[in-house]
GROMACS .gro file of C-alpha atoms in nm:
model
  323
    1MET     CA    1  15.170  25.553  10.451
    2THR     CA    2  15.255  25.715  10.108
    3ALA     CA    3  14.984  25.714   9.860
    4ALA     CA    4  15.155  25.503   9.646
    5LEU     CA    5  14.931  25.549   9.354
    6VAL     CA    6  14.922  25.254   9.095
    7LEU     CA    7  14.835  25.272   8.750
    8ALA     CA    8  14.605  24.958   8.586
    9GLY     CA    9  14.827  24.812   8.317
   10CYS     CA   10  14.886  24.419   8.397
   11ALA     CA   11  14.753  24.323   8.020
   12ASP     CA   12  15.043  24.283   7.800
   13ALA     CA   13  15.284  24.457   8.041
   14PRO     CA   14  15.702  24.301   8.129
   15GLU     CA   15  15.713  24.170   8.527
   16SER     CA   16  15.843  24.464   8.750
   17GLU     CA   17  15.820  24.612   9.109
   18PRO     CA   18  15.478  24.767   9.237
   19ALA     CA   19  15.536  25.131   9.105
   20ALA     CA   20  15.503  25.417   9.293
   21VAL     CA   21  15.409  25.818   9.245
   22SER     CA   22  15.679  26.056   9.082
   23ALA     CA   23  15.465  26.339   9.197
   24ALA     CA   24  15.258  26.371   9.480
   25ASP     CA   25  15.000  26.617   9.647
   26SER     CA   26  15.196  26.920   9.844
   27ARG     CA   27  15.060  27.098  10.120
   28GLU     CA   28  14.964  27.387   9.869
   29GLY     CA   29  14.713  27.213   9.655
   30PRO     CA   30  14.754  26.944   9.425
   31ALA     CA   31  15.040  26.872   9.226
   32PHE     CA   32  14.988  26.733   8.815
   33PRO     CA   33  15.085  26.680   8.602
   34VAL     CA   34  15.092  26.254   8.769
   35ASP     CA   35  15.302  25.990   8.662
   36VAL     CA   36  15.115  25.673   8.830
   37ALA     CA   37  15.237  25.260   8.717
   38ALA     CA   38  15.158  24.936   8.829
   39CYS     CA   39  15.187  24.563   8.679
   40GLY     CA   40  15.491  24.686   8.416
   41HIS     CA   41  15.311  24.976   8.287
   42THR     CA   42  15.346  25.399   8.336
   43SER     CA   43  15.090  25.664   8.222
   44THR     CA   44  15.076  26.002   8.282
   45VAL     CA   45  14.786  26.165   8.482
   46GLU     CA   46  14.792  26.562   8.324
   47THR     CA   47  14.526  26.727   8.572
   48ALA     CA   48  14.287  26.585   8.830
   49PRO     CA   49  14.017  26.383   8.582
   50GLU     CA   50  13.646  26.492   8.473
   51ARG     CA   51  13.539  26.258   8.332
   52ALA     CA   52  13.617  25.890   8.489
   53VAL     CA   53  13.457  25.573   8.405
   54THR     CA   54  13.411  25.276   8.682
   55LEU     CA   55  13.421  24.942   8.517
   56ASN     CA   56  13.375  24.743   8.856
   57GLN     CA   57  13.200  24.828   9.221
   58GLY     CA   58  13.523  24.801   9.396
   59ALA     CA   59  13.613  25.097   9.146
   60THR     CA   60  13.337  25.253   9.196
   61GLU     CA   61  13.322  25.228   9.535
   62VAL     CA   62  13.629  25.385   9.650
   63MET     CA   63  13.511  25.709   9.384
   64LEU     CA   64  13.176  25.714   9.595
   65ALA     CA   65  13.363  25.735   9.966
   66LEU     CA   66  13.542  25.980   9.801
   67GLY     CA   67  13.303  26.217   9.736
   68LEU     CA   68  13.422  26.209   9.339
   69GLU     CA   69  13.072  26.072   9.180
   70ASP     CA   70  13.060  26.438   9.005
   71ARG     CA   71  13.395  26.391   8.845
   72MET     CA   72  13.226  26.031   8.710
   73ALA     CA   73  13.129  26.022   8.315
   74GLY     CA   74  12.977  25.674   8.388
   75THR     CA   75  12.966  25.342   8.575
   76ALA     CA   76  12.931  24.981   8.504
   77TYR     CA   77  12.950  24.574   8.690
   78LEU     CA   78  12.749  24.580   8.991
   79ASP     CA   79  12.863  24.280   9.246
   80ASP     CA   80  12.573  24.321   9.473
   81PRO     CA   81  12.185  24.346   9.365
   82GLU     CA   82  12.187  24.750   9.497
   83PRO     CA   83  12.480  24.993   9.548
   84PRO     CA   84  12.506  25.018   9.936
   85THR     CA   85  12.216  25.290  10.090
   86ARG     CA   86  12.487  25.524  10.177
   87TRP     CA   87  12.604  25.587   9.832
   88ALA     CA   88  12.227  25.469   9.697
   89ASP     CA   89  12.200  25.841   9.593
   90ALA     CA   90  12.505  25.930   9.484
   91TYR     CA   91  12.533  25.586   9.251
   92ALA     CA   92  12.223  25.724   9.131
   93SER     CA   93  12.412  26.035   8.974
   94VAL     CA   94  12.608  25.842   8.789
   95PRO     CA   95  12.519  25.732   8.421
   96VAL     CA   96  12.514  25.343   8.432
   97ILE     CA   97  12.723  25.231   8.091
   98SER     CA   98  12.610  24.846   8.111
   99LYS     CA   99  12.451  24.643   8.329
  100GLU     CA  100  12.841  24.428   8.282
  101TYR     CA  101  13.106  24.546   8.102
  102PRO     CA  102  13.049  24.804   7.800
  103LYS     CA  103  13.151  24.717   7.490
  104ARG     CA  104  13.487  24.933   7.378
  105GLU     CA  105  13.280  25.154   7.142
  106GLU     CA  106  13.022  25.222   7.447
  107LEU     CA  107  13.295  25.341   7.700
  108LEU     CA  108  13.447  25.599   7.412
  109ALA     CA  109  13.131  25.735   7.317
  110VAL     CA  110  13.132  25.926   7.718
  111ASP     CA  111  13.457  26.051   7.609
  112PRO     CA  112  13.630  25.892   7.949
  113ASP     CA  113  13.939  26.097   8.050
  114PHE     CA  114  14.057  25.837   8.297
  115VAL     CA  115  13.928  25.460   8.337
  116TYR     CA  116  13.951  25.267   8.664
  117ALA     CA  117  13.863  24.930   8.770
  118SER     CA  118  13.897  24.595   9.032
  119TYR     CA  119  13.989  24.359   8.811
  120ALA     CA  120  14.263  24.291   8.479
  121SER     CA  121  13.954  24.191   8.255
  122ALA     CA  122  13.818  24.512   8.229
  123PHE     CA  123  14.118  24.613   7.989
  124ASP     CA  124  14.005  24.259   7.763
  125PRO     CA  125  14.011  24.474   7.375
  126LYS     CA  126  13.663  24.414   7.359
  127VAL     CA  127  13.611  24.574   7.647
  128ALA     CA  128  13.797  24.904   7.767
  129GLY     CA  129  14.106  24.843   7.547
  130THR     CA  130  14.423  24.775   7.672
  131PRO     CA  131  14.610  25.028   7.892
  132LYS     CA  132  14.863  25.119   7.614
  133GLU     CA  133  14.560  25.161   7.381
  134LEU     CA  134  14.389  25.473   7.618
  135ASP     CA  135  14.729  25.603   7.660
  136ALA     CA  136  14.748  25.655   7.272
  137LEU     CA  137  14.403  25.813   7.297
  138GLY     CA  138  14.503  25.981   7.611
  139VAL     CA  139  14.275  25.899   7.894
  140ALA     CA  140  14.458  25.788   8.190
  141SER     CA  141  14.415  25.449   8.339
  142TYR     CA  142  14.392  25.232   8.716
  143LEU     CA  143  14.370  24.908   8.817
  144SER     CA  144  14.341  24.788   9.108
  145PRO     CA  145  14.654  24.692   9.238
  146PHE     CA  146  14.424  24.358   9.389
  147GLY     CA  147  14.355  24.265   9.036
  148CYS     CA  148  14.687  24.209   8.878
  149GLU     CA  149  14.680  23.985   8.604
  150ASP     CA  150  15.024  23.881   8.730
  151ASP     CA  151  14.926  23.695   9.059
  152SER     CA  152  15.319  23.796   9.220
  153LEU     CA  153  15.222  24.162   9.117
  154ARG     CA  154  14.906  24.162   9.339
  155PRO     CA  155  14.935  24.287   9.772
  156GLU     CA  156  14.843  24.065  10.047
  157PRO     CA  157  14.502  24.110  10.055
  158SER     CA  158  14.504  24.329  10.421
  159PHE     CA  159  14.300  24.646  10.543
  160GLU     CA  160  14.654  24.820  10.484
  161ALA     CA  161  14.666  24.781  10.076
  162VAL     CA  162  14.315  24.865  10.064
  163TRP     CA  163  14.421  25.213  10.253
  164GLU     CA  164  14.664  25.236  10.035
  165GLU     CA  165  14.477  25.205   9.654
  166ILE     CA  166  14.247  25.486   9.862
  167GLU     CA  167  14.521  25.711   9.948
  168ALA     CA  168  14.639  25.630   9.541
  169VAL     CA  169  14.302  25.715   9.402
  170GLY     CA  170  14.298  26.034   9.620
  171SER     CA  171  14.667  26.157   9.470
  172ALA     CA  172  14.510  26.065   9.091
  173PHE     CA  173  14.238  26.336   9.139
  174GLY     CA  174  14.400  26.563   9.402
  175VAL     CA  175  14.166  26.465   9.678
  176SER     CA  176  14.437  26.355   9.901
  177ASP     CA  177  14.285  26.500  10.290
  178ASP     CA  178  13.981  26.364  10.184
  179ALA     CA  179  14.159  26.028  10.161
  180ALA     CA  180  14.355  26.057  10.448
  181GLU     CA  181  14.048  26.116  10.657
  182LEU     CA  182  13.844  25.817  10.527
  183VAL     CA  183  14.129  25.593  10.596
  184ALA     CA  184  14.177  25.749  10.923
  185GLU     CA  185  13.764  25.653  11.014
  186GLN     CA  186  13.872  25.241  10.885
  187GLN     CA  187  14.172  25.243  11.102
  188ASP     CA  188  13.934  25.318  11.411
  189VAL     CA  189  13.688  25.108  11.299
  190VAL     CA  190  13.934  24.799  11.254
  191ALA     CA  191  14.108  24.916  11.623
  192GLY     CA  192  13.751  24.892  11.759
  193LEU     CA  193  13.633  24.569  11.614
  194ALA     CA  194  13.986  24.430  11.756
  195ASP     CA  195  13.963  24.540  12.142
  196ASP     CA  196  13.542  24.393  12.106
  197ALA     CA  197  13.678  24.057  11.992
  198ALA     CA  198  13.323  23.936  11.942
  199GLY     CA  199  13.386  23.661  11.726
  200ALA     CA  200  13.606  23.540  12.032
  201GLY     CA  201  13.625  23.110  11.998
  202THR     CA  202  13.344  23.145  11.716
  203THR     CA  203  13.371  22.861  11.407
  204VAL     CA  204  13.262  23.004  11.088
  205PHE     CA  205  13.197  22.844  10.711
  206TRP     CA  206  13.216  23.135  10.440
  207TYR     CA  207  12.988  22.985  10.198
  208ASP     CA  208  13.060  23.186   9.826
  209SER     CA  209  12.836  23.005   9.608
  210GLY     CA  210  12.828  22.605   9.467
  211ASP     CA  211  12.609  22.332   9.507
  212LYS     CA  212  12.793  22.008   9.407
  213THR     CA  213  13.114  22.105   9.603
  214ALA     CA  214  13.108  22.475   9.788
  215LEU     CA  215  13.316  22.790   9.705
  216ALA     CA  216  13.469  22.865  10.053
  217GLY     CA  217  13.688  23.193  10.114
  218VAL     CA  218  13.985  23.048  10.251
  219GLY     CA  219  14.265  23.179  10.433
  220GLY     CA  220  14.435  23.423  10.187
  221GLY     CA  221  14.165  23.657  10.067
  222GLY     CA  222  13.895  23.942  10.182
  223PRO     CA  223  13.657  23.645  10.422
  224GLN     CA  224  13.975  23.600  10.599
  225VAL     CA  225  14.072  23.916  10.623
  226VAL     CA  226  13.658  23.958  10.803
  227ILE     CA  227  13.671  23.698  10.992
  228ASP     CA  228  14.022  23.803  11.200
  229ALA     CA  229  13.883  24.153  11.287
  230THR     CA  230  13.638  23.999  11.429
  231GLY     CA  231  13.804  23.717  11.603
  232ALA     CA  232  13.647  23.463  11.503
  233THR     CA  233  13.802  23.144  11.396
  234ASN     CA  234  13.741  23.038  10.935
  235ILE     CA  235  13.693  22.661  10.955
  236PHE     CA  236  13.936  22.676  10.614
  237GLY     CA  237  14.169  22.966  10.732
  238GLY     CA  238  14.445  22.722  10.687
  239ILE     CA  239  14.403  22.683  10.317
  240ASP     CA  240  14.603  22.885  10.084
  241GLY     CA  241  14.468  23.142   9.830
  242GLY     CA  242  14.125  23.385   9.932
  243TRP     CA  243  13.839  23.125   9.773
  244GLU     CA  244  13.837  22.754   9.681
  245ASP     CA  245  13.639  22.445   9.581
  246VAL     CA  246  13.583  22.206   9.892
  247SER     CA  247  13.422  21.915   9.965
  248TRP     CA  248  13.088  21.918  10.146
  249GLU     CA  249  13.261  21.634  10.354
  250LYS     CA  250  13.489  21.851  10.459
  251VAL     CA  251  13.177  22.077  10.537
  252ILE     CA  252  13.003  21.920  10.747
  253ALA     CA  253  13.307  21.690  10.931
  254ALA     CA  254  13.391  22.081  11.048
  255ASP     CA  255  13.090  22.139  11.159
  256PRO     CA  256  13.092  22.552  11.195
  257ASP     CA  257  12.910  22.740  11.489
  258VAL     CA  258  12.871  23.016  11.239
  259ILE     CA  259  12.749  23.028  10.818
  260ALA     CA  260  12.861  23.340  10.664
  261LEU     CA  261  12.691  23.403  10.341
  262ALA     CA  262  12.805  23.571  10.065
  263ASP     CA  263  12.555  23.827   9.937
  264ALA     CA  264  12.586  23.817   9.551
  265SER     CA  265  12.351  23.940   9.269
  266TRP     CA  266  12.466  23.564   9.078
  267SER     CA  267  12.399  23.360   9.419
  268THR     CA  268  12.214  23.577   9.700
  269ALA     CA  269  12.208  23.421  10.068
  270ASP     CA  270  11.836  23.333  10.022
  271ASP     CA  271  11.906  23.092   9.734
  272LYS     CA  272  12.251  22.930   9.977
  273ILE     CA  273  11.974  22.888  10.265
  274ALA     CA  274  11.711  22.698  10.074
  275TYR     CA  275  11.979  22.500   9.925
  276LEU     CA  276  12.146  22.407  10.307
  277GLU     CA  277  11.764  22.341  10.455
  278LYS     CA  278  11.666  22.169  10.163
  279ASP     CA  279  11.966  21.930  10.189
  280PRO     CA  280  11.894  21.642  10.393
  281VAL     CA  281  12.254  21.577  10.513
  282LEU     CA  282  12.332  21.933  10.527
  283SER     CA  283  12.029  22.040  10.704
  284GLN     CA  284  12.156  21.886  10.966
  285LEU     CA  285  12.466  22.098  11.103
  286ARG     CA  286  12.413  22.312  11.359
  287ALA     CA  287  12.457  22.618  11.217
  288VAL     CA  288  12.144  22.544  10.991
  289GLN     CA  289  12.020  22.357  11.249
  290ASP     CA  290  11.988  22.664  11.486
  291LYS     CA  291  11.942  22.943  11.166
  292SER     CA  292  12.308  23.052  11.290
  293TYR     CA  293  12.356  23.276  10.961
  294VAL     CA  294  12.495  23.623  10.888
  295VAL     CA  295  12.467  23.749  10.544
  296VAL     CA  296  12.747  23.994  10.390
  297PRO     CA  297  12.704  24.163  10.037
  298TYR     CA  298  12.955  24.013   9.847
  299SER     CA  299  13.158  24.333   9.763
  300GLN     CA  300  13.238  24.328  10.135
  301SER     CA  301  13.431  24.044  10.110
  302THR     CA  302  13.670  24.131   9.840
  303ALA     CA  303  13.995  24.358   9.889
  304GLY     CA  304  13.757  24.709   9.829
  305VAL     CA  305  13.702  25.005  10.024
  306THR     CA  306  13.347  24.878  10.192
  307LEU     CA  307  13.541  24.547  10.367
  308VAL     CA  308  13.609  24.710  10.668
  309ASP     CA  309  13.211  24.767  10.632
  310GLY     CA  310  13.217  24.370  10.595
  311ALA     CA  311  13.393  24.312  10.956
  312ALA     CA  312  13.193  24.520  11.094
  313SER     CA  313  12.862  24.361  10.986
  314LEU     CA  314  12.993  24.069  11.038
  315ALA     CA  315  13.096  24.138  11.378
  316GLU     CA  316  12.737  24.284  11.465
  317GLN     CA  317  12.594  24.011  11.381
  318LEU     CA  318  12.814  23.761  11.566
  319SER     CA  319  12.713  23.969  11.850
  320GLN     CA  320  12.311  23.930  11.788
  321LEU     CA  321  12.369  23.552  11.764
  322SER     CA  322  12.583  23.469  12.087
  323SER     CA  323  12.269  23.724  12.293
   0.00000   0.00000   0.00000
């Protein structure tokens, strides 16, 4: 798999094909400068960044997974209540600039040389500023391909697309070997999940949030990738997109075997369980009656380095429910 490096640039950029790296790591060592591009914007990483700032949890986790916390001047915006346990110490070593998005002045105050985000909203003029504005300051930037503002430029959520992003970041920081090792480890996990097929014959409702209607994980997003990896069936897998508001009547009609609960800081799994068990109609669902719940951190349901963890966690919990 080619380490195609894709740079932030969705804002104010013309449509273009997802772009690739014009310089890559060699066996003798990383080659710099590296021209990187995506979403119609190109800039140059002159040397391996030393003061990177991440502006979403997905971006932060890629950096930590590659052992790059010592190259980070700051981070912001967790989706989950806490960072993953295995990276807790590494995360604690990185200054938190803001609980959510920082103001542009706050970000620039830490003198970043690289800004990495998961969503185009991070490059709002009031946050990081546009990629062109950052270029003018000599700051390279990278937006996850999944976050391109133009939907047509986003890859379909998949493990393969996640691995390409990991390899891209590895190239930008001169740690391609570490990226390749991480990808190989994840590939082994996915292969094992396919062999085990812990969810075979099980129907799943992926409950993200909502009460009047349910925001469900549907057929074209991270939840579907995670469900498919276990061999289970998503009751809303036939709906296009990543997440979609669905009526509770449709959930009731499907009466799933299991309810997967996305655990997010703004909508916890406990909150959703309380709502389901309190409602006089929803409380009659088989999964609610049997307490057939599985809990997956929100970040593990989005296309990122922990998507494999979400699949492994779902498989383990499905196995426990069936035992």
